Amino acid sequence: MRITPSILSCDPAEFRPAVRAMVAAGVDGIHFDVMDGQFVPPITFGADLVRSLRPEGTLPFDVHLMTHTPELHFDAFHKAGCERIAFHVEATVHSHRLMQELKSRGLEASIALNPGTPAEAIYPVLDLADAVLVMTVNPGWGGQSLIHSTLEKIAQIRAWRPDVEIHVDGGVDHDTIVDLADAGATAFVTGSYLMRAPSIAEGVERLRYACGSKSS
Ligand code: DX5
Ligand code: ZN
């Protein structure tokens, strides 16, 4: 199981120390939530932030594009140094071509889907996917509660592709992570839980312990 914290719930003035603390806590990647004010109402940040934080570690940087026309942003984030880009199946009518484009760049290709989107929507591109990003809350904001109906969708995708990395994003805490792992998730995006924890390191440890991947 992989813990890939989102910086979304951090104070933007503290992004760098927060990423340093995540790296020091031994996380498995950093998740960047890119919002364009159109696909979702908020606006967050762009590729400059990824470039600026890239020297903080060699761990994978995951970019989650919550934008329309996601392909317009591939080049900037690729050049900024990310390893994986997720775009939403709802954001394009050309998801298959965009998955091919990510892979031809040598990036890991991840397809994201909203809670209201059935798993069948990504089935035609699943064979191209290095990862699937299942939104377990409606995208746009941290701090929401897990939508439990998404568990069945995770299990459905796991049954179709036993080997694919399934990232879950939203409402992950030390209780929900158990159900999410049981359903078939292998990577866990977490934002507000780590901000509420006594420290980022302790929050990460609690999540790993809850999943049984750490004995103390
Ligand atoms: C929501 C983002 C998530 C968010 C998760 O649109 O994609 O990555 O930061 O936040 P929590 O863990 O607070 O639900
Ligand atoms: Zn995200």
PDB file of C-alpha atoms and ligand atoms in Angstrom, residues 6 8-9 31 33 35 64 66 135 139-144 169-171 189-192, ligand 1:
ATOM      1  CA  SER A   6      -1.995  15.809  -1.165  1.00  0.00           C
ATOM      2  CA  LEU A   8      -4.133  20.720  -0.911  1.00  0.00           C
ATOM      3  CA  SER A   9      -4.963  21.120   2.771  1.00  0.00           C
ATOM      4  CA  HIS A  31      -0.130  14.350  -4.900  1.00  0.00           C
ATOM      5  CA  ASP A  33      -4.325  18.798  -6.947  1.00  0.00           C
ATOM      6  CA  MET A  35      -7.899  22.866 -10.266  1.00  0.00           C
ATOM      7  CA  HIS A  64      -4.161  15.222 -10.552  1.00  0.00           C
ATOM      8  CA  MET A  66      -9.083  18.657 -12.341  1.00  0.00           C
ATOM      9  CA  MET A 135     -12.550   9.953  -6.535  1.00  0.00           C
ATOM     10  CA  PRO A 139     -13.553  16.803  -6.438  1.00  0.00           C
ATOM     11  CA  GLY A 140     -12.753  20.389  -5.547  1.00  0.00           C
ATOM     12  CA  TRP A 141     -12.293  20.454  -1.810  1.00  0.00           C
ATOM     13  CA  GLY A 142     -10.439  18.649   0.947  1.00  0.00           C
ATOM     14  CA  GLY A 143     -12.025  17.653   4.216  1.00  0.00           C
ATOM     15  CA  GLN A 144     -15.124  15.872   2.892  1.00  0.00           C
ATOM     16  CA  ASP A 169      -8.764  10.259  -3.299  1.00  0.00           C
ATOM     17  CA  GLY A 170     -10.913  11.894  -0.654  1.00  0.00           C
ATOM     18  CA  GLY A 171     -12.090  11.106   2.843  1.00  0.00           C
ATOM     19  CA  VAL A 189      -4.313  10.118  -1.280  1.00  0.00           C
ATOM     20  CA  THR A 190      -4.765  11.958   1.960  1.00  0.00           C
ATOM     21  CA  GLY A 191      -4.958  15.649   2.712  1.00  0.00           C
ATOM     22  CA  SER A 192      -6.883  16.931   5.702  1.00  0.00           C
TER      23      SER A 192
HETATM   24  C1  DX5 B   1     -10.143  16.781  -3.824  1.00  0.00           C
HETATM   25  C2  DX5 B   1      -8.713  16.386  -4.011  1.00  0.00           C
HETATM   26  C3  DX5 B   1      -8.131  15.555  -2.938  1.00  0.00           C
HETATM   27  C4  DX5 B   1      -8.174  16.167  -1.577  1.00  0.00           C
HETATM   28  C5  DX5 B   1      -8.328  15.080  -0.559  1.00  0.00           C
HETATM   29  O1  DX5 B   1     -10.610  17.374  -4.982  1.00  0.00           O
HETATM   30  O2  DX5 B   1      -8.555  15.667  -5.221  1.00  0.00           O
HETATM   31  O3  DX5 B   1      -6.804  15.163  -3.262  1.00  0.00           O
HETATM   32  O4  DX5 B   1      -7.040  16.903  -1.264  1.00  0.00           O
HETATM   33  O5  DX5 B   1      -8.529  15.682   0.641  1.00  0.00           O
HETATM   34  P1  DX5 B   1      -9.029  14.924   1.930  1.00  0.00           P
HETATM   35  O6  DX5 B   1      -7.998  13.873   2.248  1.00  0.00           O
HETATM   36  O7  DX5 B   1      -9.101  16.003   2.947  1.00  0.00           O
HETATM   37  O8  DX5 B   1     -10.362  14.327   1.609  1.00  0.00           O
END
